[in-house]
CSV table of C-alpha atoms in Angstrom, one decimal:
chain,number,residue,atom,x,y,z
A,50,MET,CA,56.3,-16.2,63.8
A,51,PHE,CA,59.1,-14.0,65.2
A,52,GLU,CA,60.0,-12.7,68.6
A,53,ASP,CA,58.5,-9.3,69.3
A,54,MET,CA,61.3,-7.2,67.9
A,55,SER,CA,60.9,-4.1,65.9
A,56,PHE,CA,63.0,-3.4,62.9
A,57,LYS,CA,63.7,-0.3,60.7
A,58,VAL,CA,63.3,-0.5,56.9
A,59,THR,CA,64.1,2.4,54.4
A,60,PHE,CA,62.2,2.0,51.1
A,61,VAL,CA,63.8,3.8,48.1
A,62,LEU,CA,61.7,4.3,45.0
A,63,GLU,CA,62.5,6.3,41.8
A,64,ASP,CA,59.2,8.2,42.2
A,65,LEU,CA,56.2,8.1,44.5
A,66,GLY,CA,53.6,7.7,41.7
A,67,ILE,CA,50.6,5.3,41.6
A,68,GLY,CA,51.9,2.4,39.6
A,69,GLY,CA,52.0,-1.3,40.6
A,70,ALA,CA,55.4,-1.1,42.2
A,71,GLN,CA,54.4,1.9,44.3
A,72,ARG,CA,51.1,0.2,45.4
A,73,HIS,CA,53.0,-2.9,46.3
A,74,THR,CA,55.4,-0.9,48.5
A,75,VAL,CA,52.4,0.8,50.2
A,76,SER,CA,51.0,-2.7,51.0
A,77,LEU,CA,54.3,-3.7,52.6
A,78,ILE,CA,54.4,-0.5,54.7
A,79,GLU,CA,50.8,-0.8,55.8
A,80,GLY,CA,50.9,-4.6,56.4
A,81,LEU,CA,54.2,-5.5,58.1
A,82,SER,CA,53.9,-5.5,61.8
A,83,GLY,CA,56.8,-4.5,64.0
A,84,MET,CA,58.4,-2.5,61.1
A,85,SER,CA,59.4,1.1,61.4
A,86,PRO,CA,59.4,2.4,57.8
A,87,THR,CA,60.9,5.4,56.1
A,88,VAL,CA,60.2,6.2,52.4
A,89,ILE,CA,62.6,8.0,50.0
A,90,GLY,CA,61.3,9.1,46.6
A,91,LEU,CA,64.3,10.0,44.5
A,92,SER,CA,62.4,12.4,42.2
A,93,GLY,CA,59.0,13.5,41.0
A,94,GLY,CA,55.9,14.2,43.0
A,95,ARG,CA,53.9,12.3,45.6
A,96,SER,CA,50.6,10.5,44.8
A,97,GLU,CA,47.8,10.3,47.3
A,98,ILE,CA,48.6,6.6,48.1
A,99,PHE,CA,51.7,7.8,49.8
A,100,SER,CA,50.2,11.0,51.2
A,101,SER,CA,47.7,8.9,53.1
A,102,LEU,CA,50.4,6.9,54.9
A,103,THR,CA,50.5,7.8,58.6
A,104,ASN,CA,53.3,5.5,59.8
A,105,ALA,CA,56.1,6.4,57.4
A,106,PRO,CA,58.2,9.6,57.2
A,107,ILE,CA,58.7,10.5,53.5
A,108,ARG,CA,61.8,12.1,52.1
A,109,MET,CA,61.9,13.6,48.6
A,110,PRO,CA,65.4,14.9,47.9
A,111,GLY,CA,64.8,15.5,44.1
A,112,LEU,CA,67.7,13.4,42.9
A,113,LYS,CA,67.7,13.0,39.1
A,114,GLY,CA,70.3,10.9,37.3
A,115,MET,CA,71.3,7.4,38.3
A,116,TRP,CA,75.0,7.9,37.5
A,117,LYS,CA,75.7,11.1,39.4
A,118,VAL,CA,78.0,10.2,42.3
A,119,SER,CA,76.8,13.4,44.1
A,120,ASN,CA,73.3,11.8,44.1
A,121,TRP,CA,74.7,8.6,45.6
A,122,VAL,CA,76.4,10.7,48.4
A,123,ARG,CA,73.2,12.6,49.2
A,124,LEU,CA,71.1,9.5,49.2
A,125,SER,CA,73.6,7.7,51.5
A,126,LYS,CA,73.4,10.6,54.0
A,127,ILE,CA,69.6,10.3,54.1
A,128,ILE,CA,69.9,6.5,54.6
A,129,LYS,CA,72.3,6.9,57.4
A,130,ARG,CA,70.1,9.4,59.2
A,131,SER,CA,67.2,6.9,59.1
A,132,ASN,CA,69.6,4.2,60.5
A,133,PRO,CA,67.8,1.3,58.9
A,134,ASP,CA,68.3,-2.4,59.5
A,135,VAL,CA,67.5,-3.0,55.9
A,136,VAL,CA,67.3,-0.8,52.8
A,137,VAL,CA,64.7,-1.9,50.2
A,138,ALA,CA,65.4,-0.6,46.7
A,139,VAL,CA,62.4,-0.8,44.3
A,140,ASN,CA,63.2,-1.6,40.7
A,141,GLN,CA,66.2,-0.7,38.6
A,142,ILE,CA,67.1,2.9,39.0
A,143,SER,CA,66.7,2.9,42.8
A,144,SER,CA,68.7,-0.3,43.1
A,145,ILE,CA,71.5,1.1,41.0
A,146,VAL,CA,71.8,4.2,43.2
A,147,VAL,CA,71.5,2.3,46.5
A,148,LEU,CA,73.9,-0.6,45.5
A,149,GLY,CA,76.4,1.7,43.8
A,150,SER,CA,76.6,3.9,46.9
A,151,LYS,CA,77.1,0.8,49.1
A,152,ILE,CA,79.9,-0.5,46.8
A,153,LEU,CA,81.7,2.9,47.3
A,154,GLY,CA,81.3,2.4,51.1
A,155,LEU,CA,78.9,5.3,51.5
A,156,HIS,CA,76.5,3.2,53.6
A,157,LYS,CA,76.6,-0.4,55.0
A,158,ALA,CA,73.0,-1.5,55.4
A,159,PRO,CA,71.8,-4.8,53.9
A,160,VAL,CA,70.1,-4.2,50.6
A,161,VAL,CA,67.0,-5.9,49.3
A,162,SER,CA,66.1,-5.2,45.6
A,163,ILE,CA,62.5,-5.8,44.6
A,164,PHE,CA,62.3,-6.2,40.8
A,165,HIS,CA,58.9,-5.7,39.1
A,166,SER,CA,59.7,-6.0,35.4
A,167,THR,CA,59.9,-9.0,33.1
A,168,LYS,CA,60.0,-8.2,29.4
A,169,ILE,CA,61.9,-5.0,28.6
A,170,GLY,CA,60.2,-3.2,25.7
A,171,ASN,CA,62.6,-0.5,24.6
A,172,LEU,CA,66.1,0.8,24.5
A,173,ALA,CA,65.6,3.1,27.5
A,174,GLY,CA,64.5,0.1,29.5
A,175,TRP,CA,67.7,-1.8,28.7
A,176,VAL,CA,69.8,1.2,29.5
A,177,ARG,CA,68.7,1.0,33.1
A,178,THR,CA,68.3,-2.8,33.2
A,179,ILE,CA,71.8,-3.9,32.0
A,180,PRO,CA,73.7,-2.0,34.8
A,181,TYR,CA,71.0,-3.2,37.2
A,182,ILE,CA,71.7,-6.8,36.3
A,183,ILE,CA,75.4,-6.3,37.0
A,184,LEU,CA,74.9,-4.5,40.3
A,185,SER,CA,72.1,-6.8,41.5
A,186,ARG,CA,74.8,-9.5,42.1
A,187,THR,CA,76.0,-7.4,45.1
A,188,ALA,CA,72.5,-7.2,46.7
A,189,ASP,CA,71.9,-9.2,49.8
A,190,ARG,CA,68.6,-10.4,48.3
A,191,VAL,CA,66.8,-9.9,44.9
A,192,ILE,CA,63.1,-10.5,45.3
A,193,PHE,CA,61.1,-11.3,42.2
A,194,VAL,CA,57.3,-10.9,42.4
A,195,SER,CA,56.6,-13.8,40.1
A,196,ARG,CA,58.1,-17.3,39.8
A,197,ASN,CA,57.9,-17.0,36.0
A,198,GLN,CA,59.8,-13.7,36.2
A,199,MET,CA,62.6,-15.3,38.4
A,200,ILE,CA,63.0,-18.2,36.0
A,201,TYR,CA,63.2,-15.8,33.1
A,202,TRP,CA,65.9,-13.5,34.6
A,203,THR,CA,68.0,-16.1,36.4
A,204,GLY,CA,68.0,-18.1,33.2
A,205,PHE,CA,69.1,-15.1,31.2
A,206,MET,CA,71.7,-13.0,33.0
A,207,MET,CA,70.9,-12.6,36.7
A,208,SER,CA,72.4,-14.5,39.6
A,209,LYS,CA,70.5,-17.4,41.3
A,210,ARG,CA,72.6,-17.1,44.4
A,211,ASN,CA,70.6,-14.2,46.0
A,212,ALA,CA,67.3,-14.7,44.1
A,213,VAL,CA,63.9,-15.5,45.7
A,214,SER,CA,60.4,-15.2,44.4
A,215,VAL,CA,57.5,-13.8,46.6
A,216,VAL,CA,54.3,-13.6,44.5
A,217,ASN,CA,52.2,-10.5,44.9
A,218,GLY,CA,49.2,-10.7,47.1
A,219,ILE,CA,46.1,-8.5,47.9
A,220,ASP,CA,43.8,-7.9,50.8
A,221,VAL,CA,40.6,-9.6,49.5
A,222,THR,CA,38.5,-8.0,52.3
A,223,ARG,CA,39.0,-4.7,50.5
A,224,TYR,CA,37.6,-6.1,47.2
A,225,GLU,CA,34.3,-7.8,47.8
A,226,ALA,CA,32.8,-10.4,45.5
A,227,VAL,CA,30.1,-9.0,43.1
A,228,ASP,CA,27.1,-11.1,41.9
A,229,PRO,CA,25.3,-10.5,38.5
A,230,VAL,CA,22.6,-8.4,40.1
A,231,GLU,CA,25.1,-6.1,41.7
A,232,ARG,CA,27.1,-5.9,38.5
A,233,ARG,CA,24.0,-4.7,36.6
A,234,GLN,CA,23.4,-2.1,39.3
A,235,ALA,CA,27.1,-1.0,39.1
A,236,LYS,CA,26.7,-0.5,35.3
A,237,LYS,CA,23.6,1.5,35.8
A,238,ALA,CA,25.3,3.8,38.3
A,239,LEU,CA,28.0,4.6,35.7
A,240,GLY,CA,25.3,5.3,33.0
A,241,ILE,CA,26.0,2.1,31.1
A,242,SER,CA,23.1,-0.1,29.9
A,243,GLU,CA,22.6,-3.1,32.2
A,244,ASP,CA,22.7,-5.4,29.1
A,245,ASP,CA,25.9,-4.1,27.7
A,246,PHE,CA,29.0,-6.4,27.7
A,247,VAL,CA,31.6,-4.3,29.5
A,248,VAL,CA,35.3,-4.8,28.8
A,249,GLY,CA,37.4,-3.0,31.3
A,250,CYS,CA,41.0,-2.0,31.8
A,251,VAL,CA,42.6,-0.3,34.8
A,252,ALA,CA,46.1,0.8,33.8
A,253,VAL,CA,48.1,4.0,33.3
A,254,LEU,CA,47.8,5.1,29.7
A,255,ARG,CA,51.4,4.4,28.7
A,256,PRO,CA,52.8,2.7,25.6
A,257,GLU,CA,53.8,-0.6,27.3
A,258,LYS,CA,50.2,-1.1,28.4
A,259,ASN,CA,49.2,-1.4,24.8
A,260,HIS,CA,45.7,0.1,24.9
A,261,VAL,CA,45.9,0.6,21.1
A,262,LEU,CA,45.8,-3.2,20.7
A,263,LEU,CA,42.9,-3.4,23.1
A,264,ILE,CA,41.0,-0.8,21.1
A,265,ARG,CA,41.6,-2.7,17.8
A,266,SER,CA,40.4,-6.0,19.3
A,267,PHE,CA,37.4,-4.3,20.9
A,268,SER,CA,36.4,-2.7,17.6
A,269,LYS,CA,36.2,-6.1,15.9
A,270,LEU,CA,33.9,-7.2,18.7
A,271,VAL,CA,31.6,-4.2,18.4
A,272,LYS,CA,31.4,-4.6,14.6
A,273,LYS,CA,30.3,-8.2,15.0
A,274,ARG,CA,28.0,-8.0,18.0
A,275,GLY,CA,27.4,-4.4,19.1
A,276,GLY,CA,26.1,-3.9,22.6
A,277,ALA,CA,29.5,-3.6,24.2
A,278,LYS,CA,31.4,-0.9,26.1
A,279,LEU,CA,35.1,-0.4,26.8
A,280,LEU,CA,35.7,1.1,30.2
A,281,LEU,CA,39.2,2.6,30.5
A,282,VAL,CA,40.3,3.6,34.0
A,283,GLY,CA,43.5,5.6,34.2
A,284,SER,CA,45.3,8.5,32.7
A,285,GLY,CA,48.7,9.1,31.1
A,286,PRO,CA,50.7,10.3,28.1
A,287,CYS,CA,48.9,8.1,25.5
A,288,LEU,CA,45.4,9.5,26.1
A,289,ASP,CA,45.2,11.5,22.9
A,290,GLN,CA,46.6,8.6,20.8
A,291,ILE,CA,44.1,6.2,22.3
A,292,ASP,CA,41.3,8.6,21.7
A,293,ARG,CA,42.4,9.1,18.1
A,294,ILE,CA,42.6,5.3,17.4
A,295,ALA,CA,39.1,4.8,18.9
A,296,ASN,CA,37.8,7.4,16.4
A,297,GLU,CA,39.7,5.8,13.5
A,298,CYS,CA,38.3,2.4,14.4
A,299,GLY,CA,34.7,3.8,14.6
A,300,VAL,CA,34.1,2.9,18.3
A,301,ARG,CA,34.7,6.2,20.1
A,302,GLN,CA,31.1,6.3,21.2
A,303,SER,CA,31.6,2.9,22.8
A,304,VAL,CA,34.7,3.8,24.8
A,305,ILE,CA,34.4,5.4,28.2
A,306,PHE,CA,37.5,7.3,29.5
A,307,ALA,CA,37.0,7.3,33.3
A,308,GLY,CA,40.3,9.0,34.1
A,309,MET,CA,42.4,8.3,37.2
A,310,GLN,CA,40.3,7.1,40.1
A,311,ALA,CA,41.3,7.0,43.7
A,312,ASP,CA,38.8,4.2,44.3
A,313,VAL,CA,38.5,1.8,41.3
A,314,LYS,CA,36.0,-0.6,43.0
A,315,PRO,CA,32.8,0.9,41.5
A,316,PHE,CA,34.4,0.6,38.0
A,317,LEU,CA,35.6,-3.0,38.6
A,318,ALA,CA,32.1,-3.9,39.8
A,319,ALA,CA,30.7,-2.8,36.4
A,320,MET,CA,33.1,-4.9,34.3
A,321,ASP,CA,32.2,-8.3,32.8
A,322,VAL,CA,35.8,-8.9,32.0
A,323,LYS,CA,39.1,-7.2,32.8
A,324,VAL,CA,41.8,-7.0,30.1
A,325,LEU,CA,45.5,-6.2,30.3
A,326,ALA,CA,47.1,-6.1,26.9
A,327,SER,CA,50.6,-5.2,28.0
A,328,SER,CA,53.5,-5.7,25.6
A,329,SER,CA,56.2,-5.4,28.3
A,330,ILE,CA,56.9,-4.5,32.0
A,331,GLU,CA,53.8,-6.4,33.3
A,332,THR,CA,55.0,-9.1,35.8
A,333,LEU,CA,52.3,-10.2,38.2
A,334,SER,CA,49.5,-7.7,38.0
A,335,ILE,CA,48.0,-6.4,41.3
A,336,ALA,CA,45.2,-4.8,39.2
A,337,ALA,CA,44.3,-8.2,37.7
A,338,LEU,CA,44.2,-9.7,41.2
A,339,GLU,CA,41.9,-6.9,42.4
A,340,ALA,CA,39.5,-7.5,39.5
A,341,MET,CA,39.5,-11.3,40.2
A,342,ALA,CA,38.7,-10.7,43.9
A,343,MET,CA,35.6,-8.8,42.7
A,344,SER,CA,34.5,-11.8,40.7
A,345,VAL,CA,35.7,-10.5,37.3
A,346,PRO,CA,37.3,-13.0,34.9
A,347,VAL,CA,40.5,-11.6,33.3
A,348,VAL,CA,42.2,-11.8,29.9
A,349,LEU,CA,45.9,-11.1,30.1
A,350,SER,CA,48.7,-11.0,27.6
A,351,ARG,CA,51.0,-14.0,28.1
A,352,ILE,CA,54.0,-12.3,29.7
A,353,GLY,CA,55.5,-12.4,33.2
A,354,GLY,CA,53.3,-14.1,35.7
A,355,ALA,CA,50.0,-14.1,33.6
A,356,THR,CA,50.0,-17.9,33.5
A,357,GLU,CA,50.4,-18.0,37.3
A,358,ILE,CA,47.4,-15.9,37.7
A,359,VAL,CA,45.0,-17.3,35.2
A,360,LYS,CA,43.5,-20.8,35.2
A,361,GLU,CA,42.8,-21.1,31.5
A,362,GLY,CA,39.1,-21.4,30.7
A,363,GLU,CA,38.2,-21.3,34.5
A,364,THR,CA,39.2,-17.9,35.7
A,365,GLY,CA,39.8,-16.2,32.3
A,366,TYR,CA,42.3,-16.6,29.5
A,367,THR,CA,45.7,-15.5,28.3
A,368,PHE,CA,46.7,-14.5,24.8
A,369,GLY,CA,50.0,-13.9,22.9
A,370,ALA,CA,51.3,-10.3,23.5
A,371,GLY,CA,50.5,-8.3,20.4
A,372,GLY,CA,47.8,-10.7,19.2
A,373,VAL,CA,44.9,-8.5,18.1
A,374,GLU,CA,43.0,-11.4,16.6
A,375,GLU,CA,43.6,-13.8,19.5
A,376,LEU,CA,42.4,-11.2,22.0
A,377,TYR,CA,39.3,-10.5,19.9
A,378,LEU,CA,38.5,-14.2,19.8
A,379,ARG,CA,38.8,-14.4,23.6
A,380,LEU,CA,36.5,-11.4,24.1
A,381,ASP,CA,34.0,-12.8,21.5
A,382,SER,CA,33.7,-16.1,23.3
A,383,LEU,CA,33.2,-14.4,26.7
A,384,ALA,CA,30.6,-12.0,25.3
A,385,VAL,CA,28.3,-14.9,24.7
A,386,SER,CA,29.4,-17.2,27.5
A,387,LYS,CA,26.8,-18.4,29.9
A,388,SER,CA,29.4,-19.2,32.6
A,389,LEU,CA,30.8,-15.7,33.3
A,390,ALA,CA,29.4,-15.7,36.8
A,391,ASP,CA,30.9,-19.1,37.5
A,392,MET,CA,34.3,-17.9,36.1
A,393,GLY,CA,34.0,-14.8,38.4
A,394,LYS,CA,33.5,-17.0,41.4
A,395,ALA,CA,36.4,-19.2,40.4
A,396,ALA,CA,38.6,-16.1,39.9
A,397,ARG,CA,37.9,-14.9,43.5
A,398,SER,CA,38.5,-18.3,44.9
A,399,ARG,CA,41.8,-18.5,43.2
A,400,VAL,CA,43.0,-15.2,44.6
A,401,GLU,CA,41.9,-16.2,48.1
A,402,ARG,CA,43.9,-19.4,47.9
A,403,LYS,CA,47.0,-18.4,45.9
A,404,PHE,CA,47.5,-14.6,46.3
A,405,SER,CA,46.6,-13.6,49.8
A,406,ILE,CA,48.3,-10.6,51.3
A,407,SER,CA,49.0,-12.4,54.6
A,408,ASP,CA,51.1,-15.0,52.8
A,409,MET,CA,53.0,-12.3,50.9
A,410,LEU,CA,53.7,-10.3,54.1
A,411,ASP,CA,54.9,-13.4,56.0
A,412,ARG,CA,57.4,-14.1,53.3
A,413,TYR,CA,58.7,-10.5,53.2
A,414,GLU,CA,59.0,-10.5,57.0
A,415,CYS,CA,61.1,-13.7,56.8
A,416,GLU,CA,63.4,-12.1,54.3
A,417,PHE,CA,63.9,-8.8,56.1
A,418,ARG,CA,64.4,-10.4,59.6
A,419,GLY,CA,66.7,-13.0,58.1
A,420,LEU,CA,69.0,-10.4,56.8
A,421,ILE,CA,69.0,-8.5,60.2
A,422,ARG,CA,70.0,-11.7,61.9
């Protein structure tokens, strides 16, 4: 698409964890040809998805506090040393620090802000989002990862002038289609009965992911039908609370806590349906796309880009965020559905057509190179 010209990009993230925004960043670093990347994690540790990168120097200056001008100065010095053609700030706090330091003249590189949030669920979220909205007007480009998300924010408070949407994409060659026979084998490998209806969720155990709602809906399903398992992949601060709620609902024996997994594919292969019950934050879930690529229908709370991902009744369903009864009814209908395999095939086909990583990478390359020119 472009002439053979390399370009330097410095990615700035609040932390180098294992969330959707971090995984999206790694996809860009691994996939964009001709790019010389540097990664800066403002604070926190480094997950293995970043440790495995071989083509990107990583800087971790330990900068805590988005309003400390001293942090802005230190970050700007690191940016200048990497001499980027473009700085990519991921989400609110990183964008505030990068844009604030540019306004003060501490660096001059073009700034792209990639924004991964839609509905803000608490006061702490708004504390970082309101100043971000103000400063985002000074960015050279604000990239939204969902069209629904862009419509929401530009119709609310954010500028349309510098806004574009580039939907998330995944590499479907990494996530192979799974047929019913292979799914039964995957269940058996995890010690699950081949006949059990497996509801799965791959998500960090944080409040906004709303595992408690999922537990309550799942408990209604078990009480009506039995023969079901809830497979939770991930770890986080809500583990004890979720375990306690499962006990209170009488379904603890039917819930499998798989913990954090470097490779989620064996667990996705065992799922009959993948659920995300998020109450906020979720925008266009990479985890949902990965499940669909492995022929798993999805049920997603109706926030952010959920309606862009799901073809209702064909690749899965959506439900109102916070709707215990509505989620239960969706799961109940899928538990007895004779078309799960067909829905799984349709889910994979939709990801291949609408959410390919090659399309996503082409769009990002256009944006980055356009700013360099």
